[in-house]
Structures are given as C-alpha cells and as structure tokens.
Short mmCIF file of N, CA, C and O in Angstrom, two decimals:
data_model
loop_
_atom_site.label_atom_id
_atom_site.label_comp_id
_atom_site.label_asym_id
_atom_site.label_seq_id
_atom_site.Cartn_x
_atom_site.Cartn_y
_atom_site.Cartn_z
N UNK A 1111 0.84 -1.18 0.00
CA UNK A 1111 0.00 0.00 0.00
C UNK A 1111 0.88 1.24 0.00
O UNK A 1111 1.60 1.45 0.98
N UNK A 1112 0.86 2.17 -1.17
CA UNK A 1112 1.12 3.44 -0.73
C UNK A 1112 0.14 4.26 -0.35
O UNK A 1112 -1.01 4.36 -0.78
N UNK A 1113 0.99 5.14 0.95
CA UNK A 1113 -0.01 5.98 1.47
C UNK A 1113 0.41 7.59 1.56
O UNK A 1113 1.61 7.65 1.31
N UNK A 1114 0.20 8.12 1.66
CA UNK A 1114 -0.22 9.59 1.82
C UNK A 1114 0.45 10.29 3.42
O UNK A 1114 0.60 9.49 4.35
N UNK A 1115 0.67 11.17 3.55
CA UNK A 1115 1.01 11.70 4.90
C UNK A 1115 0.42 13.60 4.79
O UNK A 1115 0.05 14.23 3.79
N UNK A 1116 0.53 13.99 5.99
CA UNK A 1116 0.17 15.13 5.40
C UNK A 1116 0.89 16.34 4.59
O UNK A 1116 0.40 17.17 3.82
N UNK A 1117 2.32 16.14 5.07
CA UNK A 1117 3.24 16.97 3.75
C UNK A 1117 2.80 17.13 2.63
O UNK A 1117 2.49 18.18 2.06
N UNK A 1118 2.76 15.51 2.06
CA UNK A 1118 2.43 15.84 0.27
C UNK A 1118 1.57 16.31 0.51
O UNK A 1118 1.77 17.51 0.36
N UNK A 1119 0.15 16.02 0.97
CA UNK A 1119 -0.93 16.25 0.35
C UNK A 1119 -1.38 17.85 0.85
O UNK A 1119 -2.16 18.44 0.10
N UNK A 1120 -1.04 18.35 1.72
CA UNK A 1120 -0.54 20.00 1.87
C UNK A 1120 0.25 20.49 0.29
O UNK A 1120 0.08 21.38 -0.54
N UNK A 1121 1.05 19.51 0.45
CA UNK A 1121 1.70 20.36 -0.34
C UNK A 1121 1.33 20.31 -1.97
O UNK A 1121 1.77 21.12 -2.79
N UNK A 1122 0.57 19.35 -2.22
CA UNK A 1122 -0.21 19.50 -3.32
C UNK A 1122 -1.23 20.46 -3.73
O UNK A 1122 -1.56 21.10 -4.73
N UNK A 1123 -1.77 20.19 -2.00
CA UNK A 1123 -3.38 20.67 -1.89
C UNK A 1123 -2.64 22.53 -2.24
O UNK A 1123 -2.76 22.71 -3.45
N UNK A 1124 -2.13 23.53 -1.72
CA UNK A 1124 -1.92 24.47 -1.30
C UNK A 1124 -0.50 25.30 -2.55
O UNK A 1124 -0.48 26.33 -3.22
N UNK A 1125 0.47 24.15 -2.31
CA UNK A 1125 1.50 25.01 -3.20
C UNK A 1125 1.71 24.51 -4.59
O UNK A 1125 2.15 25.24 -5.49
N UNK A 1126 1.42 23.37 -4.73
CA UNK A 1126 1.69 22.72 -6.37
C UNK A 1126 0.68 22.76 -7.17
O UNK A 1126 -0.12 21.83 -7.33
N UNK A 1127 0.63 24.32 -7.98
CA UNK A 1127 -0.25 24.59 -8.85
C UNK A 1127 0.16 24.00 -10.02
O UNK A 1127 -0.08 24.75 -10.96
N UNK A 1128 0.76 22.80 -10.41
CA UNK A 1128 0.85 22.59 -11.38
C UNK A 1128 -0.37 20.91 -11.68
O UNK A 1128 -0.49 20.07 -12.56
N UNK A 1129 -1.11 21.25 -10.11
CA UNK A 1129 -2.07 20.11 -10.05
C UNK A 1129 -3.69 21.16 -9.71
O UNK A 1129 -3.91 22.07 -8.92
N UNK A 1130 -4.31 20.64 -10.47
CA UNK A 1130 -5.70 21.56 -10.31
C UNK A 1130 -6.00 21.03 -8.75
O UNK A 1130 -5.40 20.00 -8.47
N UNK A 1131 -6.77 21.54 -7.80
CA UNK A 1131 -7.42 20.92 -6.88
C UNK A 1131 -7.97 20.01 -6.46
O UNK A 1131 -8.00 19.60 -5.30
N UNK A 1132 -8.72 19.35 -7.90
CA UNK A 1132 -9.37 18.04 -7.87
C UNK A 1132 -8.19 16.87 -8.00
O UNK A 1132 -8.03 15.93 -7.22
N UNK A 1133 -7.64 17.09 -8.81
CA UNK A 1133 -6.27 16.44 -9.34
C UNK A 1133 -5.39 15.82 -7.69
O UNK A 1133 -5.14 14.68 -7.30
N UNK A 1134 -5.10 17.34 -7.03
CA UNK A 1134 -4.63 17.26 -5.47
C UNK A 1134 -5.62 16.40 -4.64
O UNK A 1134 -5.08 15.38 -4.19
N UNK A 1135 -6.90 16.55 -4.33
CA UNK A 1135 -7.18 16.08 -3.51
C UNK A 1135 -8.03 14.26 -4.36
O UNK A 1135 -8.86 13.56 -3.77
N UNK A 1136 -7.65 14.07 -5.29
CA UNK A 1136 -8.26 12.49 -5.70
C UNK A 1136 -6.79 11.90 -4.91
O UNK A 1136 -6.74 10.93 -4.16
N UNK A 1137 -5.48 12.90 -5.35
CA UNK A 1137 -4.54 11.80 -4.92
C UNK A 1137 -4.27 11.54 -3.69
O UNK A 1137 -3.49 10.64 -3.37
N UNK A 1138 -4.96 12.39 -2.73
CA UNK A 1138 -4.11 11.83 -1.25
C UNK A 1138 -5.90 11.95 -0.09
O UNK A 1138 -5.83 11.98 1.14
N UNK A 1139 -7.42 12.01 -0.96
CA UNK A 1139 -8.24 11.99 0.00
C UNK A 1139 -9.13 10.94 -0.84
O UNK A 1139 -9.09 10.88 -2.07
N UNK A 1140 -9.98 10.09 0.03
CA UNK A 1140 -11.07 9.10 -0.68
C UNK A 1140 -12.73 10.08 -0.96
O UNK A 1140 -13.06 10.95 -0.15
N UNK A 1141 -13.43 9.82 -1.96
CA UNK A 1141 -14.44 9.84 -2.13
C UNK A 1141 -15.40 10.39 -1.17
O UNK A 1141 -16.20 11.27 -1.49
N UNK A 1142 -15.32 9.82 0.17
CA UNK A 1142 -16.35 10.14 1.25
C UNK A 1142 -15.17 10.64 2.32
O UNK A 1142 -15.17 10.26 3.49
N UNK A 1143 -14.49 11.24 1.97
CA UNK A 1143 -13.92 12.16 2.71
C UNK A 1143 -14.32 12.87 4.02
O UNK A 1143 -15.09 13.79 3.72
N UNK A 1144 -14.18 12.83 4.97
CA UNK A 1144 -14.61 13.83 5.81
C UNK A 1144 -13.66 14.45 6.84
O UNK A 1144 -12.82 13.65 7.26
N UNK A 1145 -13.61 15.81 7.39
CA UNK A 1145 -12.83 16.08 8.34
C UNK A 1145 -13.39 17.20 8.98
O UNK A 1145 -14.20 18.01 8.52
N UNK A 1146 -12.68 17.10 10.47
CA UNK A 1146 -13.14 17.64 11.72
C UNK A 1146 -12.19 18.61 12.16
O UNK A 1146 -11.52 18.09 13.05
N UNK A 1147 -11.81 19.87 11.93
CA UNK A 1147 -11.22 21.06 12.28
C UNK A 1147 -11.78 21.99 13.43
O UNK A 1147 -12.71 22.80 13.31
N UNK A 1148 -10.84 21.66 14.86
CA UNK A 1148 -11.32 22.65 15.92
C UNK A 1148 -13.00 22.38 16.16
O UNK A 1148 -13.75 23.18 16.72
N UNK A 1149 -13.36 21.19 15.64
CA UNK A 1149 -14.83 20.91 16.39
C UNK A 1149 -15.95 20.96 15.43
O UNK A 1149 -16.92 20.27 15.75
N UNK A 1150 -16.04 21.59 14.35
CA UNK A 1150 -16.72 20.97 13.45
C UNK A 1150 -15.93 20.81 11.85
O UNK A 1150 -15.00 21.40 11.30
N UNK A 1151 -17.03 19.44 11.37
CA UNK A 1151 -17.08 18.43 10.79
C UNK A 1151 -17.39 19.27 9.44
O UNK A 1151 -17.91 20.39 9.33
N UNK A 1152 -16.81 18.18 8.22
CA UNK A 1152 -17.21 18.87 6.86
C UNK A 1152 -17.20 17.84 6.00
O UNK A 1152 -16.28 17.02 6.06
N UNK A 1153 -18.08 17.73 5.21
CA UNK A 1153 -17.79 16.75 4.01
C UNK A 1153 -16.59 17.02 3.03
O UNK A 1153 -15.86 17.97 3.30
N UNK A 1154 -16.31 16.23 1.85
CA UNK A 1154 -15.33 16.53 1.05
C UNK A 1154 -15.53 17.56 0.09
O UNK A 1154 -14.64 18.06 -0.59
N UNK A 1155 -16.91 17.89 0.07
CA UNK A 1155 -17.30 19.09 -1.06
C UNK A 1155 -17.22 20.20 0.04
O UNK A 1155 -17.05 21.24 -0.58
N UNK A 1156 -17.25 20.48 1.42
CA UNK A 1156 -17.28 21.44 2.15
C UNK A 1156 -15.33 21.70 2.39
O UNK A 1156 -14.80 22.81 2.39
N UNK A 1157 -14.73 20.65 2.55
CA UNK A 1157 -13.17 20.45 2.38
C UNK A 1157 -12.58 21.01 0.79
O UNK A 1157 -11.45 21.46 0.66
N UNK A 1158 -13.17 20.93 0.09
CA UNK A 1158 -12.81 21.60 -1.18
C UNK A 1158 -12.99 23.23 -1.73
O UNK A 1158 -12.56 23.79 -2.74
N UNK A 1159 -13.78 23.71 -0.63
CA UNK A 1159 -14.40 25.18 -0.71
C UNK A 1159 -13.46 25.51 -0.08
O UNK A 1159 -12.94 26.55 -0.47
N UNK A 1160 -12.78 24.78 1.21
CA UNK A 1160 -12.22 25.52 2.12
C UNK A 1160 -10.51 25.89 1.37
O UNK A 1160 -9.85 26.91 1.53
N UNK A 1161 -10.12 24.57 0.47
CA UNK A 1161 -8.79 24.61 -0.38
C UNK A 1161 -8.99 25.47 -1.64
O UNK A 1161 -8.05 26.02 -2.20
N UNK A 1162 -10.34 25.57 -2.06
CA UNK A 1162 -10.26 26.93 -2.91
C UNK A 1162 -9.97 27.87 -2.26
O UNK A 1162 -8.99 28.45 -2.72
N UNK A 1163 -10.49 28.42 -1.16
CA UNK A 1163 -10.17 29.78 -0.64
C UNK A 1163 -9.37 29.67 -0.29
O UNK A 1163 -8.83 30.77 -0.28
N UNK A 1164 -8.56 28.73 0.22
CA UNK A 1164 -6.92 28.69 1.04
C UNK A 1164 -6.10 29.40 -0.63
O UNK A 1164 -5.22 30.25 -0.79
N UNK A 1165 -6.90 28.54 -1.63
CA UNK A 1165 -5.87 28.39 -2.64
C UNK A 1165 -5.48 30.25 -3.46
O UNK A 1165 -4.42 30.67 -3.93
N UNK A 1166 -7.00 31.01 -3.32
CA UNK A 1166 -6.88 31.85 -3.60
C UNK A 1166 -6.14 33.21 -2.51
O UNK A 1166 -6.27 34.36 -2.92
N UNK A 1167 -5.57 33.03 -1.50
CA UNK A 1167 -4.85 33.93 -0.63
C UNK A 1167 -3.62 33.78 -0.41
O UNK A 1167 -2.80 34.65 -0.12
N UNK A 1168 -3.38 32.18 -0.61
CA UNK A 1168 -2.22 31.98 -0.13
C UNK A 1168 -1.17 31.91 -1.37
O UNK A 1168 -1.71 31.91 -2.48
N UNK A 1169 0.12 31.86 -1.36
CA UNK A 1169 1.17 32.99 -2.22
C UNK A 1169 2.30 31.59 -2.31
O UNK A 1169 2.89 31.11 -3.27
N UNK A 1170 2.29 31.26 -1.01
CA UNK A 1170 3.39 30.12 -0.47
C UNK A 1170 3.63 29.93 0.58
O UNK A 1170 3.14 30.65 1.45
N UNK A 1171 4.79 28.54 1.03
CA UNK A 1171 4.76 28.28 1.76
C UNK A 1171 5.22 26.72 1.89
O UNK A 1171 5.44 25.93 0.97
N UNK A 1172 5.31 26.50 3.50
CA UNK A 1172 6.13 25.12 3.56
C UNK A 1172 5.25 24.09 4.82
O UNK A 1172 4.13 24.37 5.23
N UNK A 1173 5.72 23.38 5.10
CA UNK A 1173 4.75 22.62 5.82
C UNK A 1173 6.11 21.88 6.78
O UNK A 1173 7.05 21.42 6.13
N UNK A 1174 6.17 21.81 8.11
CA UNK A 1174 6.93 20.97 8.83
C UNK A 1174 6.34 20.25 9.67
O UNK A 1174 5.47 20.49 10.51
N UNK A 1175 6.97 19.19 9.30
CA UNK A 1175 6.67 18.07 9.94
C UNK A 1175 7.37 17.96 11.29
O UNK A 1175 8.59 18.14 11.20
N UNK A 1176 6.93 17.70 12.53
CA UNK A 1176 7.72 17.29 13.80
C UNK A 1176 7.54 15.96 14.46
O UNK A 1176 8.35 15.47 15.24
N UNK A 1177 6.34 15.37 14.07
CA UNK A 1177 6.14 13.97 14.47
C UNK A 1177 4.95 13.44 13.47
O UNK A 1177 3.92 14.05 13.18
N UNK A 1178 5.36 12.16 13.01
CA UNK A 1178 4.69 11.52 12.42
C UNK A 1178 4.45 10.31 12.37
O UNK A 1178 5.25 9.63 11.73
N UNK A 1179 3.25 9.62 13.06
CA UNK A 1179 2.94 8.27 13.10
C UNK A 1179 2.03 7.34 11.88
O UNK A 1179 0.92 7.70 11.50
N UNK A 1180 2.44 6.61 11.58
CA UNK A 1180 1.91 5.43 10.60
C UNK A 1180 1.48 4.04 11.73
O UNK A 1180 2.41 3.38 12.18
N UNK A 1181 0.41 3.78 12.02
CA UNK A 1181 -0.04 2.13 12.65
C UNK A 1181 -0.82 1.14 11.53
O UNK A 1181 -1.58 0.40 12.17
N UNK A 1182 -0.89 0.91 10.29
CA UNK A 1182 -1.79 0.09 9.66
C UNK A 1182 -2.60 1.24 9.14
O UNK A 1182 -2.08 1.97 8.30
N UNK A 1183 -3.93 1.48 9.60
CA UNK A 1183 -4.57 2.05 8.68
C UNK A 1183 -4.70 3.87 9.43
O UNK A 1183 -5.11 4.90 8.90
N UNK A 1184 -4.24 3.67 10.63
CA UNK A 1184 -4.40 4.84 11.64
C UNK A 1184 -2.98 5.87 11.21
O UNK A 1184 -2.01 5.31 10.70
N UNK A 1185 -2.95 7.20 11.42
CA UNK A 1185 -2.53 8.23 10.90
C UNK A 1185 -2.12 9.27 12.16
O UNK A 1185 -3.15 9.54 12.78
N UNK A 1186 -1.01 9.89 12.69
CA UNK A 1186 -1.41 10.72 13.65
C UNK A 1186 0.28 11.41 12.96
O UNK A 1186 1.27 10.92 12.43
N UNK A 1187 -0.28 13.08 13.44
CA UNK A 1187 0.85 14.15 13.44
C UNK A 1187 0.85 14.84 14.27
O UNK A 1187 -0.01 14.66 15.13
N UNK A 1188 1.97 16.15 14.44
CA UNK A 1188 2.13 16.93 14.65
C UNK A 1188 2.70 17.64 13.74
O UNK A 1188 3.77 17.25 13.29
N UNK A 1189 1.85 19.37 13.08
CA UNK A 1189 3.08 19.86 11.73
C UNK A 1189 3.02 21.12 12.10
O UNK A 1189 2.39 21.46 13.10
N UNK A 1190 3.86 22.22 11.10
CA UNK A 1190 3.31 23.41 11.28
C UNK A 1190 3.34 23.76 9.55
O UNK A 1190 4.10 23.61 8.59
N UNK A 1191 1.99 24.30 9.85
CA UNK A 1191 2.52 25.26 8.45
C UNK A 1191 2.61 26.63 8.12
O UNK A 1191 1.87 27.55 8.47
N UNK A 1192 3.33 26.64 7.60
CA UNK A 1192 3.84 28.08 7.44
C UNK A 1192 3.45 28.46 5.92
O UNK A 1192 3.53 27.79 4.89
N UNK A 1193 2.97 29.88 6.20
CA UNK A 1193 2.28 30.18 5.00
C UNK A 1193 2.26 31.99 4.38
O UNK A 1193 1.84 32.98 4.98
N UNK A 1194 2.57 31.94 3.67
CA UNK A 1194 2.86 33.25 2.85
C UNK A 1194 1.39 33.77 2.19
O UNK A 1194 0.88 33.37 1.14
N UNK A 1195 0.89 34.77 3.11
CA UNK A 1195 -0.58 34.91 1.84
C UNK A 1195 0.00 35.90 0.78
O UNK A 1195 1.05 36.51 0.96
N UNK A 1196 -1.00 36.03 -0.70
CA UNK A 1196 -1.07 36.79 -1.33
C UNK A 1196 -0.59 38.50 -1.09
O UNK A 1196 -0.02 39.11 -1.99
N UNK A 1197 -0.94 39.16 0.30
CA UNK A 1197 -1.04 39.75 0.41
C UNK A 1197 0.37 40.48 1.21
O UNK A 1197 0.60 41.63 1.59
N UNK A 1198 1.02 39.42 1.25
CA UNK A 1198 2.69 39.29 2.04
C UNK A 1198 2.83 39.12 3.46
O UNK A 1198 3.93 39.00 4.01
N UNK A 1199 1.39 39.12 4.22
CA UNK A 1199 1.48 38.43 5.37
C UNK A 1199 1.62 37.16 5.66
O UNK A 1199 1.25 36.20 4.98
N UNK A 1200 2.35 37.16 7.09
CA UNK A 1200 2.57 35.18 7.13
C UNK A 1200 1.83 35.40 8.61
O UNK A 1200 1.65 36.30 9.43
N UNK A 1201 1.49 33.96 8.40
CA UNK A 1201 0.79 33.09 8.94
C UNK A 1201 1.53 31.68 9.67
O UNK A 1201 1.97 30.98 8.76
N UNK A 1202 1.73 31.20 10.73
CA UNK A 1202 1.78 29.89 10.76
C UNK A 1202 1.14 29.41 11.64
O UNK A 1202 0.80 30.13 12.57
N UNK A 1203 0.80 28.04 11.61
CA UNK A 1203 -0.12 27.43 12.02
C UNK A 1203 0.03 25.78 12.85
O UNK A 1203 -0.15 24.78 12.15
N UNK A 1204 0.37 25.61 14.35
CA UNK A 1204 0.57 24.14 14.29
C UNK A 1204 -0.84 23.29 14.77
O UNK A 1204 -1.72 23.53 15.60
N UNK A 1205 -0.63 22.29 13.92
CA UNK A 1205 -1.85 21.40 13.86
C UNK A 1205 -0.83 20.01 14.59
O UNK A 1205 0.36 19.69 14.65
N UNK A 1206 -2.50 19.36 15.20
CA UNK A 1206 -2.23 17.99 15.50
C UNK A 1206 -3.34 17.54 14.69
O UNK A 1206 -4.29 18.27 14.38
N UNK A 1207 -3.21 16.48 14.38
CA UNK A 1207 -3.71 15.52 13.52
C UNK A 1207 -3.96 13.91 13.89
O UNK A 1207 -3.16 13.27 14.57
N UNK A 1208 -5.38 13.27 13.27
CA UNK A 1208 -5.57 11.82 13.57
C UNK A 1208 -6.21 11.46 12.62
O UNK A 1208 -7.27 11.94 12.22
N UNK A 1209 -5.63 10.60 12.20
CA UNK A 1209 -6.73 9.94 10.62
C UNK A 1209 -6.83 9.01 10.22
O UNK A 1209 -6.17 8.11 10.75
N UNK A 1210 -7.50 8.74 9.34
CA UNK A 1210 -8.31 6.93 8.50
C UNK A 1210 -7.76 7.14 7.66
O UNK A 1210 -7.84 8.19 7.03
N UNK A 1211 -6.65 5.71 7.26
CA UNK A 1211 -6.21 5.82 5.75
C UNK A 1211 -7.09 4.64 5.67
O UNK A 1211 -7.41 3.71 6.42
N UNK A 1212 -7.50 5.23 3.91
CA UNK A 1212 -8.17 3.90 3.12
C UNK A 1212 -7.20 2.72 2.69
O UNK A 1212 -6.00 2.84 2.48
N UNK A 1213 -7.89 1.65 2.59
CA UNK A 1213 -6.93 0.59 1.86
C UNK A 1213 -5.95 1.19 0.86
O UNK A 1213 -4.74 1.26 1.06
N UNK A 1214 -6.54 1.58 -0.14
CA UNK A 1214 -5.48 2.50 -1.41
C UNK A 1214 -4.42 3.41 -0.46
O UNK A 1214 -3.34 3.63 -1.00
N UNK A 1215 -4.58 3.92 0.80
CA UNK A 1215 -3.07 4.68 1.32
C UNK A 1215 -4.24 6.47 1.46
O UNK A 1215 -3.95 7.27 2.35
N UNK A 1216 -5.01 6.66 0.82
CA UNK A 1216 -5.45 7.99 0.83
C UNK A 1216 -6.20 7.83 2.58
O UNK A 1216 -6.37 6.89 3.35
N UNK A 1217 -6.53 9.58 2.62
CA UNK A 1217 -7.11 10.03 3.83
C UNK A 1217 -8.63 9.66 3.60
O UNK A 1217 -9.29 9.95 2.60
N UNK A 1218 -9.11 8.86 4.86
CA UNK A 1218 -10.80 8.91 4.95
C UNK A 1218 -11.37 9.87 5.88
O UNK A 1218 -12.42 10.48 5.66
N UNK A 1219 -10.67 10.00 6.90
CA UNK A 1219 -11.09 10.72 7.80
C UNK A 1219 -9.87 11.62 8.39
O UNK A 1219 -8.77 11.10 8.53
N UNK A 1220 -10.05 12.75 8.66
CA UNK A 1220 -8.96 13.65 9.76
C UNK A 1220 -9.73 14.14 10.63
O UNK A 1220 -10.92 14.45 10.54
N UNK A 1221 -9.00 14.19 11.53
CA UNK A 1221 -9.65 15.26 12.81
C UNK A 1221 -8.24 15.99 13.28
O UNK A 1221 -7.16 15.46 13.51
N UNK A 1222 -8.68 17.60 13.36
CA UNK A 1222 -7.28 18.16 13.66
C UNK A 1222 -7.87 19.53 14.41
O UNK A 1222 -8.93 20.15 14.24
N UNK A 1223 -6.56 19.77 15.44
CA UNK A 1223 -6.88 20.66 15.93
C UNK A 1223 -5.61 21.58 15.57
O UNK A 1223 -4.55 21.18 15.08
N UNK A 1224 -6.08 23.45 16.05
CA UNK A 1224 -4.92 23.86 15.14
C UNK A 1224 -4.60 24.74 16.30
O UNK A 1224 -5.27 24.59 17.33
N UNK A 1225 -3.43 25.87 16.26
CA UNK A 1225 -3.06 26.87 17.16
C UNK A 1225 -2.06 27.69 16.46
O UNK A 1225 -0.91 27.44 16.09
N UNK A 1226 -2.92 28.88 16.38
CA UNK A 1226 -1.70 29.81 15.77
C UNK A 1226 -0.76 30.42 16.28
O UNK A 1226 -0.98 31.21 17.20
N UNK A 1227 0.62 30.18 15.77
CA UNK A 1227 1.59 30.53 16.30
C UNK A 1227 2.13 32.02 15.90
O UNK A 1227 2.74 32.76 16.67
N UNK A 1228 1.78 32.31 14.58
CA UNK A 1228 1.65 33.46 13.69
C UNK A 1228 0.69 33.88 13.39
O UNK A 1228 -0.21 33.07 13.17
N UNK A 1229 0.44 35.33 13.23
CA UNK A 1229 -0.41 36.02 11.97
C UNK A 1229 -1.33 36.97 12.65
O UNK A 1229 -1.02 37.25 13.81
N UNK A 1230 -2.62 37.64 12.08
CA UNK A 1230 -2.90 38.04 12.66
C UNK A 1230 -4.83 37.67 13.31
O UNK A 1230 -5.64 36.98 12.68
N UNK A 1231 -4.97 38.01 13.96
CA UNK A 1231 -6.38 37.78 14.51
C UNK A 1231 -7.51 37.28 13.69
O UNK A 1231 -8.29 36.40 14.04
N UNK A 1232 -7.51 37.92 12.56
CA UNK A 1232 -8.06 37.60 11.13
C UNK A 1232 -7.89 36.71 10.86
O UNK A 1232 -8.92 36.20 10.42
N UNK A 1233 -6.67 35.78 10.82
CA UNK A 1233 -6.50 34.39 10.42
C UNK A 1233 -6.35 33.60 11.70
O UNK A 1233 -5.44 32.78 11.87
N UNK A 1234 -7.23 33.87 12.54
CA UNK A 1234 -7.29 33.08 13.29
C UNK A 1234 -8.08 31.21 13.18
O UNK A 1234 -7.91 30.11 13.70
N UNK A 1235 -8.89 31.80 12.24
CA UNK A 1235 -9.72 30.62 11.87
C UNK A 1235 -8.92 30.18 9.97
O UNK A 1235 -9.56 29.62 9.08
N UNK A 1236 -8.01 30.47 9.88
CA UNK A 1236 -7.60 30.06 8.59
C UNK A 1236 -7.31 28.39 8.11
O UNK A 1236 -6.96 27.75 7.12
N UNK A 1237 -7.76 28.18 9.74
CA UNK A 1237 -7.98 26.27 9.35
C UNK A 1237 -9.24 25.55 8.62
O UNK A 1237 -9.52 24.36 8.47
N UNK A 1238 -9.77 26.56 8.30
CA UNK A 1238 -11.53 26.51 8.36
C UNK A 1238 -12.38 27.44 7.40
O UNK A 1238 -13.52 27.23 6.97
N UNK A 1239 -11.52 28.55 7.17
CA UNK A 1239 -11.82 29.15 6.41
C UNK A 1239 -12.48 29.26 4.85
O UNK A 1239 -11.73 28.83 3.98
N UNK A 1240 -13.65 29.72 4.45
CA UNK A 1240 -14.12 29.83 3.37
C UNK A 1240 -14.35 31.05 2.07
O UNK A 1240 -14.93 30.74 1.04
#
C-alpha cells in the first residue's frame, strides 16, 4: 500500500499549482472524505471550498513536519505550516492531527486541531476558512 502523509498532500493541496485541486485532492483523500477542524465536521465538497479559498490567498509556503505516526490504517501528526498569503502576510499554524487511511493509502477521515503561532487575529480561523 502506498499511502499519503500530510506533507504531500498540503503540499499538493496548497503550493503545487501545477495540479488543479481536484487532481490534489483524488490523490491523497477518498471519495467520502470527511474532516473535523477545531470541532466541526465537513464533508469533502465542504473540504474543497475551504482549499479553494486557502488556494486563492495563499502565495506560499512550507509545511513541517515534527512527528509523524503510521499504525496500519491509523494516521497521527504533529506539523506546522507556514504560509505566505497573497497579500505578504505570514501566517503559521501548528496542527495535530488523527486519521483513517483507506486501503489504497489515501485520507478517509482527519480530525485536527490547530493553534496559531503566527499572523494576525483575522486568520485566526484560517484552518476553516471559506
């Protein structure tokens, strides 16, 4: 099984415009997708609104990884990401993370909580954002 972690698929989802969105998220999320940010829940069409608007502010950026667990089909992190908007403000952001990989290696489920380490008040909710 190959699987997915959250680097690439950040880093697909967010900085590698040389992949449309849909393109990004077939390769590293399943079909019935769902995820849970700071307490509420979203489907994969509500997860895709939120990577358009990420996609339209944000400029660049990197993603670090500090711990990363693989058990079989279970998923857990700790990252930060760091993020350059459009507008030349940064942002960073550390998330913990827990998730369902599907048989194929992609994400079924995440649940993550976030804490900003950067930016300003405004992007306080930029985990979530639409």
């Amino acid at each position: 099984m190959s699987r997915t972690g959250i680097e690439p698929a950040l880093n697909d989802l967010l900085f590698n415009r040389d992949l449309t969105l849909e393109e990004a998220a077939d390769r590293h999320f399943t079909p019935e997708y769902r995820q849970r940010t700071d307490g509420k829940w979203d489907d994969r069409a509500a997860f895709l609104a939120h990577m358009t608007h990420l996609r339209g502010i944000v400029a660049g950026g990197h993603v670090q990884v500090h711990e990363e667990l693989f058990d079989g089909s279970r998923y857990a992190d700790r990252h930060t990401a760091h993020i350059t908007k459009t507008d030349g403000s940064t942002v960073s952001m550390e998330v913990y993370v827990f998730a369902d990989l599907a048989p194929d290696g992609r994400f079924s489920r995440i649940e993550e909580t976030t804490l900003m380490l950067q930016g300003a008040d405004t992007d306080r909710n930029i985990g979530s954002a639409r």
